[in-house]
Coordinates of C-alpha atoms in Angstrom, one line a residue:
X1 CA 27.5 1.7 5.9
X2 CA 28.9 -1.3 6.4
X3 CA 30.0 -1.4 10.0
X4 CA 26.2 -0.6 10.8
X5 CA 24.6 -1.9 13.4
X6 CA 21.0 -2.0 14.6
X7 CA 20.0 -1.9 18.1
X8 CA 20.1 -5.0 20.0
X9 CA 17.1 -7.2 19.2
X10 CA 14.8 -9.0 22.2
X11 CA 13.5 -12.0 22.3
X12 CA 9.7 -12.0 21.6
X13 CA 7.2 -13.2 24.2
X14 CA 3.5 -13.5 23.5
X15 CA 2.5 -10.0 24.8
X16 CA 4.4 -8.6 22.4
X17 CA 3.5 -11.2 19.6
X18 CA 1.4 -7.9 17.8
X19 CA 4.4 -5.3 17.8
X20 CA 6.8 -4.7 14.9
X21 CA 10.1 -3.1 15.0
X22 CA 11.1 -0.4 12.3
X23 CA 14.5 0.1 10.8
X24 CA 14.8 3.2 7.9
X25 CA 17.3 4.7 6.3
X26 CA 16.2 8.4 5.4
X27 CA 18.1 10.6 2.8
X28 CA 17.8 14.5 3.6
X29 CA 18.7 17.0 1.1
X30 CA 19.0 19.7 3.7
X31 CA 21.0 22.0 4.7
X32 CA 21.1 21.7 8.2
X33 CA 23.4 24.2 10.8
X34 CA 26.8 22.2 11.6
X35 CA 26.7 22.8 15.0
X36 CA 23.5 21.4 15.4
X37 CA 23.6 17.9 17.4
X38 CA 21.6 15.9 14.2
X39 CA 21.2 12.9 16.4
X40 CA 20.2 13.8 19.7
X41 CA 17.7 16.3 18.1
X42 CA 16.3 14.4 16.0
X43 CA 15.2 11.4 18.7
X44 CA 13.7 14.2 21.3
X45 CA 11.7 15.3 17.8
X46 CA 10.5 11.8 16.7
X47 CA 9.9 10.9 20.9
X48 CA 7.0 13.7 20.4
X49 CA 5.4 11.8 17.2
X50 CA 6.2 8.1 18.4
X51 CA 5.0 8.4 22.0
X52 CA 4.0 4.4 21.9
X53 CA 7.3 3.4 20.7
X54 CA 9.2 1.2 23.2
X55 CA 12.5 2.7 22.0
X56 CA 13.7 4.7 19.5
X57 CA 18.1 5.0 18.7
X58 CA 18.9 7.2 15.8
X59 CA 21.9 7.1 14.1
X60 CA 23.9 9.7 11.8
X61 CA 25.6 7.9 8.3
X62 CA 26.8 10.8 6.8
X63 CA 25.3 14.6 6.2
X64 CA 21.8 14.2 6.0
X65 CA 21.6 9.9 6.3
X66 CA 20.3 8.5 9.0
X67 CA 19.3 5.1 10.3
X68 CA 16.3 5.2 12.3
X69 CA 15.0 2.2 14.5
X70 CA 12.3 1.9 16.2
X71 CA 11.0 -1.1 18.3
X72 CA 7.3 -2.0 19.6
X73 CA 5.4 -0.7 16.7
X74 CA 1.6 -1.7 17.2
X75 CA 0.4 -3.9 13.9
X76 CA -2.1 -1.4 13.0
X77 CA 0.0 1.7 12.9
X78 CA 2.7 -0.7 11.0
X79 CA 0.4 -0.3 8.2
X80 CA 1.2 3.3 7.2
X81 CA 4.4 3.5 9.3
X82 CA 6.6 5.0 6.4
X83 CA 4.3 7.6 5.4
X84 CA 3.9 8.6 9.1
X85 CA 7.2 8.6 9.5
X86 CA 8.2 10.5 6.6
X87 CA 5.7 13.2 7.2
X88 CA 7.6 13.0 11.1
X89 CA 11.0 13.5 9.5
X90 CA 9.6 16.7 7.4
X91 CA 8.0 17.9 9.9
X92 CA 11.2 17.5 12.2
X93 CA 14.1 18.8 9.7
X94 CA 11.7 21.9 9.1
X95 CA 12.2 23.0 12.4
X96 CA 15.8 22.9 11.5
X97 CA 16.1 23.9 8.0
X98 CA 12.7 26.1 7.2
X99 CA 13.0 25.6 3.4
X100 CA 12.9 21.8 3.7
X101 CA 10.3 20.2 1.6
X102 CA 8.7 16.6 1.4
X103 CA 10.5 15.7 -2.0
X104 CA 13.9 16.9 0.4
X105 CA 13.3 13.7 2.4
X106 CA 13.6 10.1 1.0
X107 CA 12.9 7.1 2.9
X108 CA 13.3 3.6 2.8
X109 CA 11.7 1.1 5.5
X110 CA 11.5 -2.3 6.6
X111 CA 8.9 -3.6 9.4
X112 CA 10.4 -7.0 11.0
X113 CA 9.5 -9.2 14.0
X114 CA 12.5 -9.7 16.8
X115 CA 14.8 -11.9 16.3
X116 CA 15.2 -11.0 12.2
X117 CA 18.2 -11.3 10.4
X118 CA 19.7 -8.0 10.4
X119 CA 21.7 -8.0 7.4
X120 CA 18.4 -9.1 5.7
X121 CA 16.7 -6.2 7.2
X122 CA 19.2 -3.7 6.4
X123 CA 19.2 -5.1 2.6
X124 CA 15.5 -4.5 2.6
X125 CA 15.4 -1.1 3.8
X126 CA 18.0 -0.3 1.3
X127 CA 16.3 -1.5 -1.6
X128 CA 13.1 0.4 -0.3
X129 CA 15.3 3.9 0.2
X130 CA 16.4 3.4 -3.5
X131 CA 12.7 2.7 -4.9
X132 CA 12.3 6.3 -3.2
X133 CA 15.0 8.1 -4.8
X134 CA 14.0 6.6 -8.2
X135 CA 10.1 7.8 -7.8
X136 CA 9.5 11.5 -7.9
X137 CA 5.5 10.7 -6.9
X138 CA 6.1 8.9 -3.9
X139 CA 9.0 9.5 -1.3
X140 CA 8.8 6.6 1.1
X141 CA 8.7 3.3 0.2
X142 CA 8.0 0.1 2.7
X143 CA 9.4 -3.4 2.7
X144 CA 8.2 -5.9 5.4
X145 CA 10.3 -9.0 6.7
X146 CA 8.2 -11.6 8.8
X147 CA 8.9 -14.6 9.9
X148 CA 7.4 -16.7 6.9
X149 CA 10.3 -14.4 4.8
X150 CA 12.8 -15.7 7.9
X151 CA 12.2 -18.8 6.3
X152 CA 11.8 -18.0 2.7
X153 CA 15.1 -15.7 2.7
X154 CA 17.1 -18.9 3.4
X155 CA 20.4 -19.0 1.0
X156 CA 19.6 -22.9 0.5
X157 CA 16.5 -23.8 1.1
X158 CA 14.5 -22.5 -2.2
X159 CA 17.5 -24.9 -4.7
X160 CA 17.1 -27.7 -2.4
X161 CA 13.2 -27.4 -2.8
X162 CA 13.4 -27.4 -6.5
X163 CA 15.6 -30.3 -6.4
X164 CA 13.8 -32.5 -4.3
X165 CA 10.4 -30.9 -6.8
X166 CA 8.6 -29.3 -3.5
X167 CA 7.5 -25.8 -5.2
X168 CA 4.1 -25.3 -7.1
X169 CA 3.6 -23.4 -9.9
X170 CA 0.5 -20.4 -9.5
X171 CA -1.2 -18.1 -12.3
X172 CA -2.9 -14.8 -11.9
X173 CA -4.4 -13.8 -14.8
X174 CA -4.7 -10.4 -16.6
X175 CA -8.2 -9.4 -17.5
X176 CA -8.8 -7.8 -20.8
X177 CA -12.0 -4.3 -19.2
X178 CA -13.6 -4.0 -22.3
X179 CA -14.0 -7.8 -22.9
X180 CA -12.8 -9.6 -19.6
X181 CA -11.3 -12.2 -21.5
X182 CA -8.3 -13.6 -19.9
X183 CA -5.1 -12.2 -21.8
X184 CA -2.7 -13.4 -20.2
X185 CA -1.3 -15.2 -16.9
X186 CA 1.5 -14.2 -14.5
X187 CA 3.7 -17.0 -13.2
X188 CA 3.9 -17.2 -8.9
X189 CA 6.0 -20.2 -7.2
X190 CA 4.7 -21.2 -3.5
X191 CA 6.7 -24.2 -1.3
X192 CA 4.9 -27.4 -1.8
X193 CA 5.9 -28.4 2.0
X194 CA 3.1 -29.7 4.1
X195 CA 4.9 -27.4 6.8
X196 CA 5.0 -24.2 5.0
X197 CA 2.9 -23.8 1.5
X198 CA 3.7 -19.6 1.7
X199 CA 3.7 -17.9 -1.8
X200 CA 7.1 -16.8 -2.4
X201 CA 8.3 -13.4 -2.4
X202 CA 9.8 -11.7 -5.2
X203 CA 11.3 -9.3 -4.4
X204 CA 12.6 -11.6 -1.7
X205 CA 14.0 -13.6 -4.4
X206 CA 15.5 -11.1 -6.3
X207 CA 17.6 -9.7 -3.1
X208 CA 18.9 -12.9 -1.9
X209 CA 19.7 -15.1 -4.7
X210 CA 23.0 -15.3 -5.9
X211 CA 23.9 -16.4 -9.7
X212 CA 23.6 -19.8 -9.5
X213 CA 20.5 -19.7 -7.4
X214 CA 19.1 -17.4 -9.7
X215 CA 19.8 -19.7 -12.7
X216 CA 18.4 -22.5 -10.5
X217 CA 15.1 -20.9 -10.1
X218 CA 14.4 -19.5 -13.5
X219 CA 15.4 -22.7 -15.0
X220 CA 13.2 -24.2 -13.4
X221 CA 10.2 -22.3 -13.5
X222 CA 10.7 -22.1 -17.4
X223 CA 10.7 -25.7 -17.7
X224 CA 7.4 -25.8 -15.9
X225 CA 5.7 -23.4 -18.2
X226 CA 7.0 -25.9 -21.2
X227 CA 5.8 -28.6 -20.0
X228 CA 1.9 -26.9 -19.6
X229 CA 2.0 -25.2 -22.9
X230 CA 2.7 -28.3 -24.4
X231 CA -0.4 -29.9 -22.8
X232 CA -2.7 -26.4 -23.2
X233 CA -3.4 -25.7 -26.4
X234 CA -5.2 -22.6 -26.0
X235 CA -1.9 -20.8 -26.8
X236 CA -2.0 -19.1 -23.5
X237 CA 0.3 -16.0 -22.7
X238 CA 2.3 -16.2 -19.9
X239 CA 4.9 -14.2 -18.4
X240 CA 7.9 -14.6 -16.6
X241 CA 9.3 -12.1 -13.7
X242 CA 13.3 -13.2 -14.3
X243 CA 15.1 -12.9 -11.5
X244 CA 17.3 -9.8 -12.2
X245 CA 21.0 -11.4 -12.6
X246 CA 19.7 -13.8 -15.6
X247 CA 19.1 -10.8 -17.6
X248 CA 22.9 -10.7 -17.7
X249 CA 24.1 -14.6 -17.6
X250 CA 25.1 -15.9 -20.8
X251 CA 24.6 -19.5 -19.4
X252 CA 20.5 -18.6 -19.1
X253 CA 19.9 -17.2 -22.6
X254 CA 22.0 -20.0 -24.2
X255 CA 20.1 -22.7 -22.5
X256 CA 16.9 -20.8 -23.1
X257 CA 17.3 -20.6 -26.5
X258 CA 18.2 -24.7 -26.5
X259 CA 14.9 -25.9 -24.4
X260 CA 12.2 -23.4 -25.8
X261 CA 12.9 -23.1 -29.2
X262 CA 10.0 -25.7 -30.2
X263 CA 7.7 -22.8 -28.9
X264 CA 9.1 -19.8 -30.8
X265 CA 6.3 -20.2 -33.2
X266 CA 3.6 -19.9 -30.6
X267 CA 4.1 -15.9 -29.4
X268 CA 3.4 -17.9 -25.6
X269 CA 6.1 -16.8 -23.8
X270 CA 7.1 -12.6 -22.4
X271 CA 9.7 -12.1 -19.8
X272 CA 9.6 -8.4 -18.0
X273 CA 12.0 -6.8 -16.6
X274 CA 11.9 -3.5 -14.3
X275 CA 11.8 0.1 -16.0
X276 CA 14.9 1.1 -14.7
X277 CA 17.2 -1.9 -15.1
X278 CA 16.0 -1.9 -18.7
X279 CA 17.1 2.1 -18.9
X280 CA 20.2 1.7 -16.7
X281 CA 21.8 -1.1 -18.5
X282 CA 21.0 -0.9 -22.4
X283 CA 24.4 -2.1 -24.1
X284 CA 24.7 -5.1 -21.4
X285 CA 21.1 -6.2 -22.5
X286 CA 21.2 -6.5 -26.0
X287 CA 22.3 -10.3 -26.2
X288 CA 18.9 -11.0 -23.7
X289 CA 17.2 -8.8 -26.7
X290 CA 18.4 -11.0 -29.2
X291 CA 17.8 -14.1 -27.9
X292 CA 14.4 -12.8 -27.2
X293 CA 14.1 -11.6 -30.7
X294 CA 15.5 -14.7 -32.3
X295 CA 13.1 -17.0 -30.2
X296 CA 10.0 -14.6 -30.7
X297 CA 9.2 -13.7 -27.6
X298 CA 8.4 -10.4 -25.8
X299 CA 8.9 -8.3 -23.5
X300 CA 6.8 -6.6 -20.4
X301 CA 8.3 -3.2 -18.9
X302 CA 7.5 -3.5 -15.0
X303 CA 7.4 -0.8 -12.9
X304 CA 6.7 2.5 -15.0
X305 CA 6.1 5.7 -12.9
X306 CA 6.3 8.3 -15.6
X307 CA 5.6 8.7 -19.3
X308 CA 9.2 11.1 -19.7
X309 CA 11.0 7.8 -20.8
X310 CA 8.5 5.2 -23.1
X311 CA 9.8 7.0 -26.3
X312 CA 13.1 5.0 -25.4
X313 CA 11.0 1.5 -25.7
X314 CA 9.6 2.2 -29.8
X315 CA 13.1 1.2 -30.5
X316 CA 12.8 -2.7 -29.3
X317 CA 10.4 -3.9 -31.0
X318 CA 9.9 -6.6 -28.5
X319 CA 8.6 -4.7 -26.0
X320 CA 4.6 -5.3 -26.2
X321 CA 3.6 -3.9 -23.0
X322 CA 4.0 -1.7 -19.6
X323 CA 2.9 -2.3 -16.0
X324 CA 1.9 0.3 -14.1
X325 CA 4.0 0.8 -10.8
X326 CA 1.9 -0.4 -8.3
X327 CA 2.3 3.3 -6.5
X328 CA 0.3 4.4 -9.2
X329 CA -2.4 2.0 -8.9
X330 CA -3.1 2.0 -5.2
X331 CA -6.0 5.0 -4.1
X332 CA -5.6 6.7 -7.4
X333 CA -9.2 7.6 -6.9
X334 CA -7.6 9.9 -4.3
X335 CA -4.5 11.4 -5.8
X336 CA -4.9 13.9 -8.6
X337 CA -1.3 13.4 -8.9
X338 CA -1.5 9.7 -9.4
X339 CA -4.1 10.5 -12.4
X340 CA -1.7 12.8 -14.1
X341 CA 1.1 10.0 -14.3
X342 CA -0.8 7.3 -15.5
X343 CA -2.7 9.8 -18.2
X344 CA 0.6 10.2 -19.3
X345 CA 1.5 6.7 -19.8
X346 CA -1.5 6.2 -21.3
X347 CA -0.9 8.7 -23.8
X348 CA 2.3 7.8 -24.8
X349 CA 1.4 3.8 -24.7
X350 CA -1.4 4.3 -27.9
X351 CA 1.3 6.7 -29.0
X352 CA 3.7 3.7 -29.7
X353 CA 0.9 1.4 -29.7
X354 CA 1.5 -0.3 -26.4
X355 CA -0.7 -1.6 -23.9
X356 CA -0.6 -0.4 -20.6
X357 CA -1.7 -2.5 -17.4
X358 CA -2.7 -2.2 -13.9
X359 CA -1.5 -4.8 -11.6
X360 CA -2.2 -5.4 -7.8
X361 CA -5.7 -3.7 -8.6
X362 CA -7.4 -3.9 -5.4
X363 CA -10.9 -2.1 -5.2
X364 CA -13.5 -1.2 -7.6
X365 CA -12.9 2.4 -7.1
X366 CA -9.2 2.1 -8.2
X367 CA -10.6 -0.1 -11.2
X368 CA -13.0 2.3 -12.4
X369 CA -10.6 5.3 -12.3
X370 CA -8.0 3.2 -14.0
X371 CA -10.7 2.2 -17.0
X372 CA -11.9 5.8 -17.5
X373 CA -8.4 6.8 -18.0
X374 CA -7.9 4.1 -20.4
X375 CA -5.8 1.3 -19.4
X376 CA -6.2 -1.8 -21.6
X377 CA -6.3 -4.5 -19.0
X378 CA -5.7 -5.0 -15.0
X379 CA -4.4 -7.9 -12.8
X380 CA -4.7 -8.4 -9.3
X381 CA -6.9 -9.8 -5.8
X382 CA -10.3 -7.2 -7.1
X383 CA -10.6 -10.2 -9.8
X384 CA -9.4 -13.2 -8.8
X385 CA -6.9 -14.8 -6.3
X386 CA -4.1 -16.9 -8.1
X387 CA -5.3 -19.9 -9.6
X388 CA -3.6 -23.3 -8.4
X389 CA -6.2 -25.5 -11.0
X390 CA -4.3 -24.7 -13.7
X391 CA -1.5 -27.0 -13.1
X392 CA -1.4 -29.8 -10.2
X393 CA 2.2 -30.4 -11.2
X394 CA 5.3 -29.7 -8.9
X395 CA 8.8 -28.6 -10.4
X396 CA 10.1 -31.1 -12.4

């Protein structure tokens, strides 16, 4: 994998200011005939499907991985590309094994202007192809690189920016549906530079930070919620997306425990953490736990896209909460499948008493769906875009 290498990338001119290139990695669980030439069959198949596509190279990993990439994608059929092209690849490996079916094929996509780094865009289509192999609801998954992340994904620029205090702190509130009272807030960082004031990208962040980056940043966005929880007293809940190494850096928990321990008596702070790091990596979490415990604070579970393992959360009893995957959320009105999930986590949330959340709620059909079924509270552009007038105050 890692002698890959994309095709060669051209320089973009204004005519083709509107097109996207596509690079995927796709997983097959098929049993395809060995003397079948994978490659060259496979690009007269997708040629049929993609017949606007400037070029298409496809390239064999090992049996049943491919790398796909396509170049000259219009920006309207960029929207959807990785569920039309994984009902393509289906479609395609049918022809060659019969018995293939759509949970057979996994893939993982990232849509990126010319001229992108292409170890950043390989690193993103990764990280999409393993979202798709964790999700048994949902079997593509699409990551996008522009050029605003070109700038964004820079190894030094983000430290140097918190150093010389030019990144904003943002909220986005969670809305309590029976109520609408504001329950709690959700931290977002955007630069501060006149040039580019872009919000930042987590999962951005999380892919290209190393450990003292990673420190850098949540240190510093923890220091900013301080210093506005001292000055609010409304108590506000707020919580904090940690970048995923400082779940496991001594150095972070001991200096949280150091500069927020004036707060412990509050119940202000939560920090969440995906589903599956928290499943994947129990012994190597419990000093976060403890620290968490000790300074009485809790904890969000991102990311859940079944109910089969929330029995595994009643034994921290920090845990306070679960957020939907956003998978979940988006056109549930349309996918009986989607309802089944989330009545499940429903279910087992007011089973263990948790709360269950919707976040990146975009319509009011998704919203209604999601109330009728019970969720306790929702978060996304449908209520309110994030809110910059609750601090005026830069890092630092």
């Amino acid at each position: 994998m890692s002698s890959l290498q994309l095709a060669p990338i051209a320089t973009t001119n204004v005519q083709e200011a509107i097109k996207y290139n596509v690079f995927a990695l796709i997983q097959c669980e098929c049993h395809f005939d060995a003397n079948t030439d994978l490659q060259a069959t496979f690009k007269v198949l997708l040629a049929k499907d993609f017949i606007n596509t400037t070029e298409i190279s496809v390239k064999l990993l090992t049996a049943g991985n491919f790398a796909f990439t396509l170049k000259g994608i219009d920006a309207i059929d960029k929207l959807n590309c990785a569920k039309y092209l994984h009902q393509c690849i289906v479609s395609a490996a049918h022809v060659l094994a019969p018995r293939t079916a759509q949970r057979h094929v996994k893939v993982g996509l990232c849509t990126y202007y010319s001229e992108a780094d292409q170890v950043m865009v390989y690193q993103l289509a990764k990280s999409a192809l393993t979202l798709s192999q964790q999700n048994r609801v949902k079997h593509y998954h699409q990551l996008a690189l522009n050029y605003g992340h070109v700038q964004k994904l820079d190894r030094h620029s983000i430290p140097q920016r918190i150093k010389k205090q030019k990144l904003a702190i943002l909220f986005q509130p969670v809305y309590e549906l029976d109520s609408g009272a504001i329950i709690k807030h959700y931290v977002s960082i955007k630069s501060n530079d006149r040039g580019n004031k872009q919000l930042l990208n987590q999962e951005s962040i999380s892919q290209f930070y190393n450990e003292g980056e990673a420190l850098l940043h949540d240190q510093a966005v923890v220091m900013q919620v301080k210093k506005l929880l001292l000055i609010d007293k409304s108590s506000s809940v707020i919580s904090i997306k940690l970048h995923p190494k400082n779940w496991f850096n001594n150095e972070f928990w001991s200096w949280l425990t150091a500069y927020i321990n004036d707060l412990k008596n509050q119940h202000t702070l939560q920090f969440s953490i995906n589903e599956s790091e928290f499943l994947n990596n129990q012994l190597r979490l419990q000093g976060a736990f403890a620290t968490i415990a000790a300074l009485n604070c809790n904890i969000v579970i991102d990311d859940v896209r079944s109910s089969k393992n929330i029995f595994k959360f009643m034994l921290n009893k920090q845990i306070s909460g679960l957020n939907l995957a956003s998978e979940l959320v988006h056109g549930i009105e349309r996918s009986n499948s989607q309802q089944k999930y989330v009545r499940g986590i429903v279910h087992m949330g007011r089973l263990l008493s948790l709360s269950v959340f919707a976040l990146d709620v975009e319509t009011p059909q998704e919203l209604q769906l999601l109330k009728v079924i019970g969720i306790s509270g929702a978060q996304g552009g449908y209520f309110s875009k994030l809110l910059p007038n609750y601090t005026q105050v830069a890092f630092h």
